[in-house]
Coordinates of C-alpha atoms in Angstrom, one line a residue:
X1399 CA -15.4 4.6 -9.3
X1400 CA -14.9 1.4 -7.7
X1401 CA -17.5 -1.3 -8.3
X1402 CA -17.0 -3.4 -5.3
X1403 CA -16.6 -2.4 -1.0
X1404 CA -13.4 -2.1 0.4
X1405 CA -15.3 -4.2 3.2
X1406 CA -16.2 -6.9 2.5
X1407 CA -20.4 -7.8 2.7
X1408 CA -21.0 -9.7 5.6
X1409 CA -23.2 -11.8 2.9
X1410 CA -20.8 -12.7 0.8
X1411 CA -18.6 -14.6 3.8
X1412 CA -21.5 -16.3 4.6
X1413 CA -21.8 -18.2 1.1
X1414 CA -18.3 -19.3 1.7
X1415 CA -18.0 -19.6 5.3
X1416 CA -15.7 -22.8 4.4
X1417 CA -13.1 -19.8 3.4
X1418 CA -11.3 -17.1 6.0
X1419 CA -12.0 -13.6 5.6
X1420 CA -10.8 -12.6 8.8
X1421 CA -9.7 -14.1 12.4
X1422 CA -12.7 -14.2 15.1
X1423 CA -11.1 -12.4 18.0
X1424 CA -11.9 -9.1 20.0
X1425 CA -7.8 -8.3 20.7
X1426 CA -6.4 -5.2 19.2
X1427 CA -4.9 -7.5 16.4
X1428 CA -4.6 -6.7 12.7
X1429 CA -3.8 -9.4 9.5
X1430 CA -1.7 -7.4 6.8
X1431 CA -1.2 -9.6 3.8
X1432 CA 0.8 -8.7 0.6
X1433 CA -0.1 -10.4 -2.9
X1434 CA 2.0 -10.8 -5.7
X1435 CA 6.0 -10.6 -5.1
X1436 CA 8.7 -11.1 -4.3
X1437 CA 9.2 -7.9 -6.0
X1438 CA 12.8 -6.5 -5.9
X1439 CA 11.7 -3.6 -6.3
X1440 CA 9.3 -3.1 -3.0
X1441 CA 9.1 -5.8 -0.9
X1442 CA 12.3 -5.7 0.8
X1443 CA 11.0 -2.0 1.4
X1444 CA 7.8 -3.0 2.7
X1445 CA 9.7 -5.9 5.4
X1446 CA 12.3 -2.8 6.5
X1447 CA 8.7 -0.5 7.7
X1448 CA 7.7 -3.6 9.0
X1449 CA 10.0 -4.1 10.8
X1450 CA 10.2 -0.4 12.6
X1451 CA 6.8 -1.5 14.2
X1452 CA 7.7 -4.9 14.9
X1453 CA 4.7 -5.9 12.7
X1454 CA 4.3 -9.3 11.4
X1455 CA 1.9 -10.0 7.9
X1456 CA 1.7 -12.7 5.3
X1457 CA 3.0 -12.4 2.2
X1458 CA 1.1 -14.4 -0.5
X1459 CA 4.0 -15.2 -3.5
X1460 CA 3.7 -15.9 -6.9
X1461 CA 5.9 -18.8 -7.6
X1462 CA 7.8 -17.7 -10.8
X1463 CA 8.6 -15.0 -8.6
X1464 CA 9.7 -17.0 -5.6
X1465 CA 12.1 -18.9 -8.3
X1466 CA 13.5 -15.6 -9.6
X1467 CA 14.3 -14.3 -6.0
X1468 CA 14.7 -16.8 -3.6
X1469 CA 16.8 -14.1 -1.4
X1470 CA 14.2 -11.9 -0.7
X1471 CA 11.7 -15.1 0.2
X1472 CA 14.1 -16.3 2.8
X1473 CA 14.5 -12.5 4.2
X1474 CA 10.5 -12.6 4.6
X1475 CA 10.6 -15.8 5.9
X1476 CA 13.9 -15.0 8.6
X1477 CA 12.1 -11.7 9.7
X1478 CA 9.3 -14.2 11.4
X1479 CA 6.4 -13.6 8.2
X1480 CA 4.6 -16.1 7.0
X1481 CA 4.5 -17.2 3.1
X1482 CA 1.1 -18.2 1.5
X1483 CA 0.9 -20.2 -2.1
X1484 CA -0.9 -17.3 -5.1
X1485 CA -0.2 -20.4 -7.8
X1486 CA 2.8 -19.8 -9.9
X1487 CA 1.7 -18.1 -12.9
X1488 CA -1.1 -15.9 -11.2
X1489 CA -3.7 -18.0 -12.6
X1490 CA -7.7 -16.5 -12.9
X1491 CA -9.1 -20.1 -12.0
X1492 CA -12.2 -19.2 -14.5
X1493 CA -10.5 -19.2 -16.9
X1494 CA -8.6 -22.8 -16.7
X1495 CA -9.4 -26.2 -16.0
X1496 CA -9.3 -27.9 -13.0
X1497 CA -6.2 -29.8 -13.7
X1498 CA -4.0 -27.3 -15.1
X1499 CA -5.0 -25.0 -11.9
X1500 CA -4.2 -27.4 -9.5
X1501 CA -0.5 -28.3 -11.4
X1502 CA 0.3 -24.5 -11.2
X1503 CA -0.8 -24.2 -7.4
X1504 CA 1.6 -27.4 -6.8
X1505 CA 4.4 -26.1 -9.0
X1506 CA 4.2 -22.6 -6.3
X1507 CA 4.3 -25.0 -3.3
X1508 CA 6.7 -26.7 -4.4
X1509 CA 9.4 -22.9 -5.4
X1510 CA 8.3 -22.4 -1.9
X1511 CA 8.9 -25.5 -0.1
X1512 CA 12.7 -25.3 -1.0
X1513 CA 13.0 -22.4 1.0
X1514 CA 10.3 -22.6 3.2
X1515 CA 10.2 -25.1 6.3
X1516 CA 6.9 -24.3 7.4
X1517 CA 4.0 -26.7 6.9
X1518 CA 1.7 -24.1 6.4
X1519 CA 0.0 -24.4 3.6
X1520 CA -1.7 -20.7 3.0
X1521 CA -3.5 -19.9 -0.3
X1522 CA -5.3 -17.0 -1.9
X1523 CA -6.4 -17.7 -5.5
X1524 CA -5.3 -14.7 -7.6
X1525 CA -8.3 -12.1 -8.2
X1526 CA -10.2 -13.9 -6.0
X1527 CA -11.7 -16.2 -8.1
X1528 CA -12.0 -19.7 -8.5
X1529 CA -14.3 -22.5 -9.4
X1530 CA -15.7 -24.5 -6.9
X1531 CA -14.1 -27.7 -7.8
X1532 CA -10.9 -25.7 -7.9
X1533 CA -11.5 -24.9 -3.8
X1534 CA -12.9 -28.8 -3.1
X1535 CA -9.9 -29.9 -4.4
X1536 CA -7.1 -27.8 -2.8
X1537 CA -9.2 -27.7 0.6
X1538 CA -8.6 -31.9 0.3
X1539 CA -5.0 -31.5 -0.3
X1540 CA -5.0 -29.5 3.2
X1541 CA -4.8 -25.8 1.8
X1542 CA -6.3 -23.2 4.1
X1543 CA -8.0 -20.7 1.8
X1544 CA -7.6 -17.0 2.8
X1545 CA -9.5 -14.4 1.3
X1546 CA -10.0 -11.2 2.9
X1547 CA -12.0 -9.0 5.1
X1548 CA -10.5 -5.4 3.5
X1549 CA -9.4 -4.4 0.1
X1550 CA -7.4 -1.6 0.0
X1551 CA -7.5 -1.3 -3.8
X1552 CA -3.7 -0.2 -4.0
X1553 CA -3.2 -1.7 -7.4
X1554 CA -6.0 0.7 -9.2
X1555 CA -4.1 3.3 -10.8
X1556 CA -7.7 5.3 -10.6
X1557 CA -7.7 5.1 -6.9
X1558 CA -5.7 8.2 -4.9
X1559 CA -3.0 7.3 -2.2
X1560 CA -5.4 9.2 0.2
X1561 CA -8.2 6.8 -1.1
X1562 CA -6.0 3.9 -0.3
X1563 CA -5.5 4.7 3.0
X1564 CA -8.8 5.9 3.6
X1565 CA -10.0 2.2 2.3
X1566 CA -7.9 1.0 5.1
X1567 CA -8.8 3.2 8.0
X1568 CA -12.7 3.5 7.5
X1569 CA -13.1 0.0 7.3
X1570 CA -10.7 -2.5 9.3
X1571 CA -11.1 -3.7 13.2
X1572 CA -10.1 -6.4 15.1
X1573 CA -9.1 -9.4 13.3
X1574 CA -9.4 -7.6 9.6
X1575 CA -7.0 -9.7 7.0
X1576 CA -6.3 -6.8 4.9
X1577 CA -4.7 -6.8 1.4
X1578 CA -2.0 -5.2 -0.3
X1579 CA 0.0 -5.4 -3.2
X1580 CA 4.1 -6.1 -2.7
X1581 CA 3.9 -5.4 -6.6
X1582 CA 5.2 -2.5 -9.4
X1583 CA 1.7 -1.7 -10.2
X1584 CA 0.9 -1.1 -6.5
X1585 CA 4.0 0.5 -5.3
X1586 CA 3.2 4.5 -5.8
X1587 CA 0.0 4.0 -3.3
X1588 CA 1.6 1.1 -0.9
X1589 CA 4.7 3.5 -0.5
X1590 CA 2.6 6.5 1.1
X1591 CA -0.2 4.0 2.9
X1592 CA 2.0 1.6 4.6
X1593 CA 3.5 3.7 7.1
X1594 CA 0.7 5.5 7.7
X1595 CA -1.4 2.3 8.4
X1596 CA 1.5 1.1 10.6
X1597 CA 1.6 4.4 13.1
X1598 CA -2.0 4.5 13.0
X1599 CA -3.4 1.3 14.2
X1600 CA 0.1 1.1 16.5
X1601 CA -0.6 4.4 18.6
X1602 CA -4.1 2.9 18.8
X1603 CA -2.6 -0.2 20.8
X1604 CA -3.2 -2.5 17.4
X1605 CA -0.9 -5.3 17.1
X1606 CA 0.1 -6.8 13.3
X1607 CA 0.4 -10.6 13.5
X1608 CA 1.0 -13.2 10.3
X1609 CA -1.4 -15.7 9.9
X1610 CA -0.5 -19.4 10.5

């Protein structure tokens, strides 16, 4: 049984309304995000369903990963995605200093800045938690901080494909940022949701865009 909402509480977004959970906008538009890859294994399958629906998302990379397959971030980037910084080592910022947090964010930025030529300086702090100081400091240094307005809880092994999908679909609307897992763990339940999310929200007139 899960312990938190796939939606997230409109009270928690307002303690840290200095973060995104989700784009203000009444257009048919959805936000789907992917944490964790490159993952040989998946991701170039999740860009080729994509890509059937002319859907766009942002993929948040782990930079160890971005170093170890540096092809499959330039095919995200080349099919018109956007790449967003998920520190190199997949930090918990709780459990580490200040310092060392910030190093491993910068040693991400900069795996994905040889690739990369956007400016865009996305990031979503693995787990979704950080300290305070941790945010303050990469806010200064001109990181946009995106959480997330849906969790579709792909990466619980306890959690059915149906329930997946079901997480997605009885919660997200207009301007949602949703997340998913481009990731081993995840791939069993992101495998039978993502084309299902894709052909449902499209036939409702929903378009997928990548955050900038």
């Amino acid at each position: 049984m899960k312990l938190i909402p796939a939606k997230t509480p409109s009270f928690v977004k307002s303690l840290f309304t200095n973060f995104t959970w989700n784009i203000d906008t009444k257009k048919q538009e959805l936000y789907l995000t992917f944490d964790d890859g490159p993952t040989p294994e998946i991701t170039p399958w999740v860009l080729e369903q994509l890509k059937t629906y002319n859907a766009k998302a942002t993929f948040f990379c782990i930079g160890s990963n971005v170093e170890k397959h540096p092809e499959i971030l330039k095919s995200i980037i080349d099919e018109g995605h956007t790449i967003g910084n998920h520190t190199y080592n997949h930090l918990k910022g709780w459990k580490h200093k200040t310092k060392d947090y910030l190093v491993d964010v910068e040693l991400a930025q900069k795996a994905i800045n040889k690739i990369s030529l956007s400016n865009s300086k996305l990031f979503r702090p693995p787990y979704g938690k950080f300290k305070t100081k941790q945010a303050k400091q990469l806010q200064k240094s001109d990181y946009k901080i995106v959480m997330w307005d849906v969790l579709s809880f792909d990466w619980d092994v306890a959690v059915s494909q149906k329930e997946c999908l079901d997480n997605i679909i009885n919660s997200a609307n207009e301007g949602s940022i949703i997340v998913m897992h481009d990731s081993l763990k995840a791939k069993q339940n992101l495998k039978y949701v993502i084309p299902k999310v894709l052909e449902y929200y499209s036939e409702k007139g929903f378009e997928f865009k990548a955050l900038a």
